[in-house]
Short mmCIF file of C-alpha atoms in Angstrom, two decimals:
data_model
loop_
_atom_site.label_atom_id
_atom_site.label_comp_id
_atom_site.label_asym_id
_atom_site.label_seq_id
_atom_site.Cartn_x
_atom_site.Cartn_y
_atom_site.Cartn_z
CA MET A 1 95.42 108.93 59.53
CA GLN A 2 93.06 107.80 62.27
CA LEU A 3 94.20 108.27 65.86
CA VAL A 4 92.63 106.30 68.71
CA THR A 5 92.55 106.49 72.47
CA ALA A 6 93.37 103.57 74.74
CA ALA A 7 89.66 102.98 75.40
CA GLU A 8 88.89 102.92 71.68
CA MET A 9 91.73 100.49 71.04
CA GLN A 10 90.43 98.23 73.80
CA LYS A 11 87.01 98.24 72.16
CA ILE A 12 88.58 97.25 68.83
CA ASP A 13 90.59 94.47 70.51
CA ASN A 14 87.51 93.11 72.27
CA TYR A 15 85.40 93.22 69.10
CA THR A 16 88.07 91.36 67.12
CA VAL A 17 88.50 88.61 69.72
CA GLU A 18 85.06 88.26 71.27
CA THR A 19 82.70 89.09 68.39
CA ILE A 20 84.70 88.18 65.30
CA GLY A 21 86.32 85.21 67.03
CA MET A 22 89.96 85.91 66.19
CA PRO A 23 92.02 83.94 68.73
CA GLN A 24 94.14 86.12 71.00
CA ASP A 25 97.16 83.93 70.34
CA VAL A 26 96.90 84.60 66.61
CA LEU A 27 96.99 88.36 67.24
CA ILE A 28 99.99 87.89 69.55
CA GLU A 29 101.86 85.96 66.86
CA ARG A 30 101.03 88.60 64.24
CA ALA A 31 102.16 91.38 66.55
CA ALA A 32 105.44 89.59 67.21
CA MET A 33 106.04 89.05 63.50
CA ALA A 34 105.28 92.72 62.84
CA VAL A 35 107.97 93.76 65.33
CA LEU A 36 110.44 91.37 63.69
CA ASP A 37 109.64 92.97 60.32
CA VAL A 38 110.59 96.36 61.73
CA ILE A 39 113.76 94.99 63.31
CA GLY A 40 114.76 93.36 60.05
CA ALA A 41 114.12 96.53 58.05
CA GLY A 42 116.18 98.72 60.39
CA HIS A 43 119.85 99.14 61.14
CA PHE A 44 119.95 97.82 64.69
CA ASN A 45 122.83 96.17 66.51
CA LEU A 46 121.50 92.66 67.15
CA ASP A 47 124.51 91.25 69.02
CA HIS A 48 122.55 90.95 72.28
CA ILE A 49 118.80 91.56 72.34
CA LEU A 50 117.10 92.02 75.71
CA VAL A 51 113.32 91.59 75.79
CA LEU A 52 111.61 93.10 78.82
CA ALA A 53 108.17 91.56 79.27
CA GLY A 54 105.26 92.53 81.47
CA LEU A 55 102.44 90.40 82.84
CA GLY A 56 99.68 91.32 80.36
CA ASN A 57 99.07 90.97 76.64
CA ASN A 58 101.97 93.28 75.89
CA GLY A 59 104.21 90.90 77.80
CA ALA A 60 102.80 87.97 75.81
CA ASP A 61 103.82 89.82 72.65
CA GLY A 62 107.29 90.17 74.14
CA VAL A 63 107.61 86.45 74.87
CA ALA A 64 106.58 85.64 71.30
CA ILE A 65 109.11 88.17 69.97
CA ALA A 66 111.86 86.58 72.06
CA ARG A 67 110.92 83.14 70.74
CA LEU A 68 110.98 84.22 67.09
CA LEU A 69 114.36 85.90 67.55
CA TYR A 70 115.76 82.88 69.39
CA ALA A 71 114.51 80.55 66.67
CA GLN A 72 116.42 82.61 64.12
CA GLY A 73 119.65 82.16 66.06
CA PHE A 74 119.94 85.56 67.73
CA ASN A 75 121.44 86.03 71.18
CA VAL A 76 118.31 86.98 73.09
CA SER A 77 117.54 87.33 76.79
CA LEU A 78 113.99 87.38 78.12
CA GLN A 79 113.41 89.05 81.46
CA PHE A 80 110.07 89.55 83.16
CA VAL A 81 109.16 92.69 85.04
CA GLY A 82 106.93 91.56 87.89
CA ASN A 83 105.88 88.23 89.39
CA VAL A 84 105.27 85.78 86.54
CA ALA A 85 102.83 83.82 88.71
CA ARG A 86 100.45 86.80 88.38
CA ALA A 87 100.71 87.00 84.61
CA LYS A 88 97.71 86.64 82.30
CA ASP A 89 96.90 83.29 80.73
CA ALA A 90 98.18 84.55 77.36
CA VAL A 91 101.63 85.00 78.90
CA HIS A 92 101.64 81.50 80.40
CA ARG A 93 100.63 80.00 77.06
CA GLN A 94 103.56 81.75 75.40
CA LEU A 95 105.90 80.63 78.17
CA ALA A 96 104.86 77.02 77.67
CA ILE A 97 105.87 77.35 74.02
CA ILE A 98 109.29 78.92 74.63
CA GLU A 99 110.17 76.19 77.12
CA LYS A 100 109.82 73.65 74.31
CA TYR A 101 112.11 75.82 72.16
CA GLY A 102 114.74 75.77 74.89
CA LEU A 103 114.72 79.50 75.62
CA VAL A 104 115.42 80.01 79.33
CA ARG A 105 114.19 83.15 81.06
CA ALA A 106 116.83 85.39 82.60
CA GLU A 107 116.34 86.14 86.29
CA LYS A 108 118.40 89.30 86.00
CA SER A 109 119.95 91.11 83.04
CA ASP A 110 122.67 93.69 82.65
CA PHE A 111 121.36 96.57 80.55
CA ASN A 112 124.92 97.52 79.70
CA GLN A 113 125.40 94.23 77.83
CA ALA A 114 122.30 94.69 75.68
CA THR A 115 122.71 96.21 72.22
CA LEU A 116 118.94 96.41 71.67
CA ILE A 117 116.10 96.45 74.19
CA ILE A 118 112.56 95.38 73.30
CA ASP A 119 110.09 97.12 75.61
CA ALA A 120 107.06 94.86 76.08
CA ILE A 121 106.26 95.76 79.70
CA PHE A 122 103.12 97.88 79.40
CA GLY A 123 101.13 98.72 76.28
CA THR A 124 97.97 100.74 75.79
CA GLY A 125 96.38 99.32 78.93
CA LEU A 126 98.48 101.40 81.33
CA ASN A 127 96.20 103.60 83.45
CA ASN A 128 98.10 104.04 86.71
CA ILE A 129 101.39 105.44 87.96
CA LEU A 130 104.15 102.88 87.49
CA PRO A 131 105.46 101.16 90.63
CA GLU A 132 108.47 102.88 92.17
CA GLY A 133 110.80 99.96 91.47
CA LEU A 134 109.87 99.95 87.79
CA GLN A 135 110.37 103.71 87.62
CA LYS A 136 113.92 103.28 88.94
CA MET A 137 114.64 100.58 86.37
CA ILE A 138 113.33 102.76 83.54
CA LYS A 139 115.39 105.75 84.64
CA ALA A 140 118.49 103.55 84.78
CA ALA A 141 117.81 102.27 81.26
CA ASN A 142 117.29 105.80 79.96
CA HIS A 143 120.52 106.92 81.60
CA ILE A 144 122.66 104.45 79.64
CA GLU A 145 120.87 105.44 76.42
CA LYS A 146 120.34 102.00 74.91
CA THR A 147 118.39 101.63 71.67
CA VAL A 148 114.82 100.67 72.54
CA ILE A 149 112.00 99.35 70.37
CA ALA A 150 108.67 99.75 72.14
CA VAL A 151 105.85 97.29 71.52
CA ASP A 152 102.58 99.20 70.91
CA THR A 153 103.37 101.99 73.41
CA PRO A 154 106.53 102.90 75.35
CA THR A 155 106.16 101.79 78.95
CA GLY A 156 105.05 104.70 81.11
CA ILE A 157 103.30 106.68 78.37
CA ASP A 158 99.54 107.15 78.62
CA ALA A 159 98.30 106.02 75.19
CA SER A 160 95.41 108.49 75.30
CA THR A 161 97.05 111.65 76.61
CA GLY A 162 100.78 111.32 76.00
CA GLU A 163 101.46 112.01 79.67
CA VAL A 164 104.12 110.18 81.65
CA ARG A 165 102.90 107.87 84.40
CA GLY A 166 105.77 108.37 86.81
CA ALA A 167 108.58 107.50 84.36
CA ALA A 168 108.71 106.41 80.74
CA LEU A 169 111.17 104.39 78.70
CA LYS A 170 112.52 106.42 75.79
CA ALA A 171 112.10 104.56 72.51
CA HIS A 172 114.04 104.83 69.28
CA THR A 173 111.10 103.18 67.47
CA THR A 174 107.57 102.30 68.52
CA VAL A 175 105.73 99.53 66.66
CA THR A 176 102.02 100.06 67.28
CA PHE A 177 99.17 97.92 66.04
CA GLY A 178 96.00 98.68 64.10
CA TYR A 179 95.93 102.44 64.55
CA ASN A 180 98.31 105.07 65.83
CA LYS A 181 97.57 106.04 69.40
CA LEU A 182 96.72 109.63 70.28
CA GLY A 183 99.22 109.62 73.14
CA LEU A 184 102.09 108.81 70.77
CA THR A 185 101.54 112.09 68.94
CA GLN A 186 101.31 114.66 71.70
CA LYS A 187 102.92 115.94 74.89
CA VAL A 188 105.86 113.88 76.19
CA GLY A 189 104.57 110.78 74.43
CA GLY A 190 105.20 112.38 71.07
CA HIS A 191 108.86 112.87 72.01
CA LEU A 192 109.58 109.57 73.77
CA SER A 193 107.97 107.33 71.14
CA GLY A 194 110.64 107.96 68.51
CA GLN A 195 109.67 106.81 65.05
CA VAL A 196 106.16 105.35 65.17
CA VAL A 197 105.43 102.47 62.79
CA VAL A 198 101.79 101.37 62.49
CA LYS A 199 101.36 97.69 61.58
CA ASP A 200 98.20 95.85 60.54
CA ILE A 201 97.79 92.62 62.52
CA GLY A 202 94.19 91.84 61.59
CA LEU A 203 92.26 93.94 64.09
CA LEU A 204 88.73 94.83 63.00
CA THR A 205 86.78 97.94 63.98
CA PRO A 206 83.13 97.62 65.06
CA PRO A 207 80.90 98.93 62.23
CA ASP A 208 79.04 101.27 64.57
CA MET A 209 82.16 102.73 66.20
CA THR A 210 82.74 106.46 66.23
CA PHE A 211 86.15 107.92 67.03
CA SER A 212 86.71 110.79 69.44
CA VAL A 213 89.45 112.28 67.24
CA PRO A 214 88.59 113.15 63.59
CA GLU A 215 90.60 111.34 60.95
CA ARG A 216 93.57 113.33 59.70
CA PRO A 217 94.58 113.48 56.05
#
C-alpha cells in the first residue's frame, strides 16, 4: 500500500488535470459516485442526510454528492460552511447544476435531525488552524456523536501528519481518493478517520514521481 502526503497528492491532482487533461468536473463526479458506492455498501441510516460543504474542491465533491443523493430520492440537506461567494469556480459550477435539479441549499441545519453527516468541508488541502467558529461547530457535532462519512480527509486532520488543526470531525468512515493519505494512518488522524476506504477515481501519477514514504506490502 502506497501512502502519500498532502503535497504529493496535490502533485498527482495537478498532473492529472493540467498535463493529462482530465477535466476537474469529471474527477468531482467520480469522487461523488465513489462516496455513494460506499454509502450503498454500508449499513447507514439514510433517513436524513446532511452534507456539509466547504468552499474548495472538497466542497464541490460535497455538492455533487448531495445532488446524486437527491436525484435518488433521499432526504438530503446541503449546508455550506463559509461564504459561498468566496467559493472556487468548481463549487459554483456544481451549484449551478443542483439549482436545475431543484435542490435548495439549507441556510442552517439541526445536527440532531441528521441521521448521517457527509463531511466535505476540508480535504487534503488543509494547512492552517481551523477558524474558531468552525472549531465550535465541529466540537458540537462530535458531542452528539452522529455518524460521519468524511470525503478524502476528515475536516481538521492534517493529511500529511495526522495532527489536529484546532479541532477535527470524528468520522465513522473516510472515503479517500487515489492513495491513502499518511495522516490517516498515524497520530490522532489514525483514530478519527474510522474505516478508511481508498477509491480509484482516475488520478494518474507522474512517471518521474518519487514518494517520501516507501510502499508498504
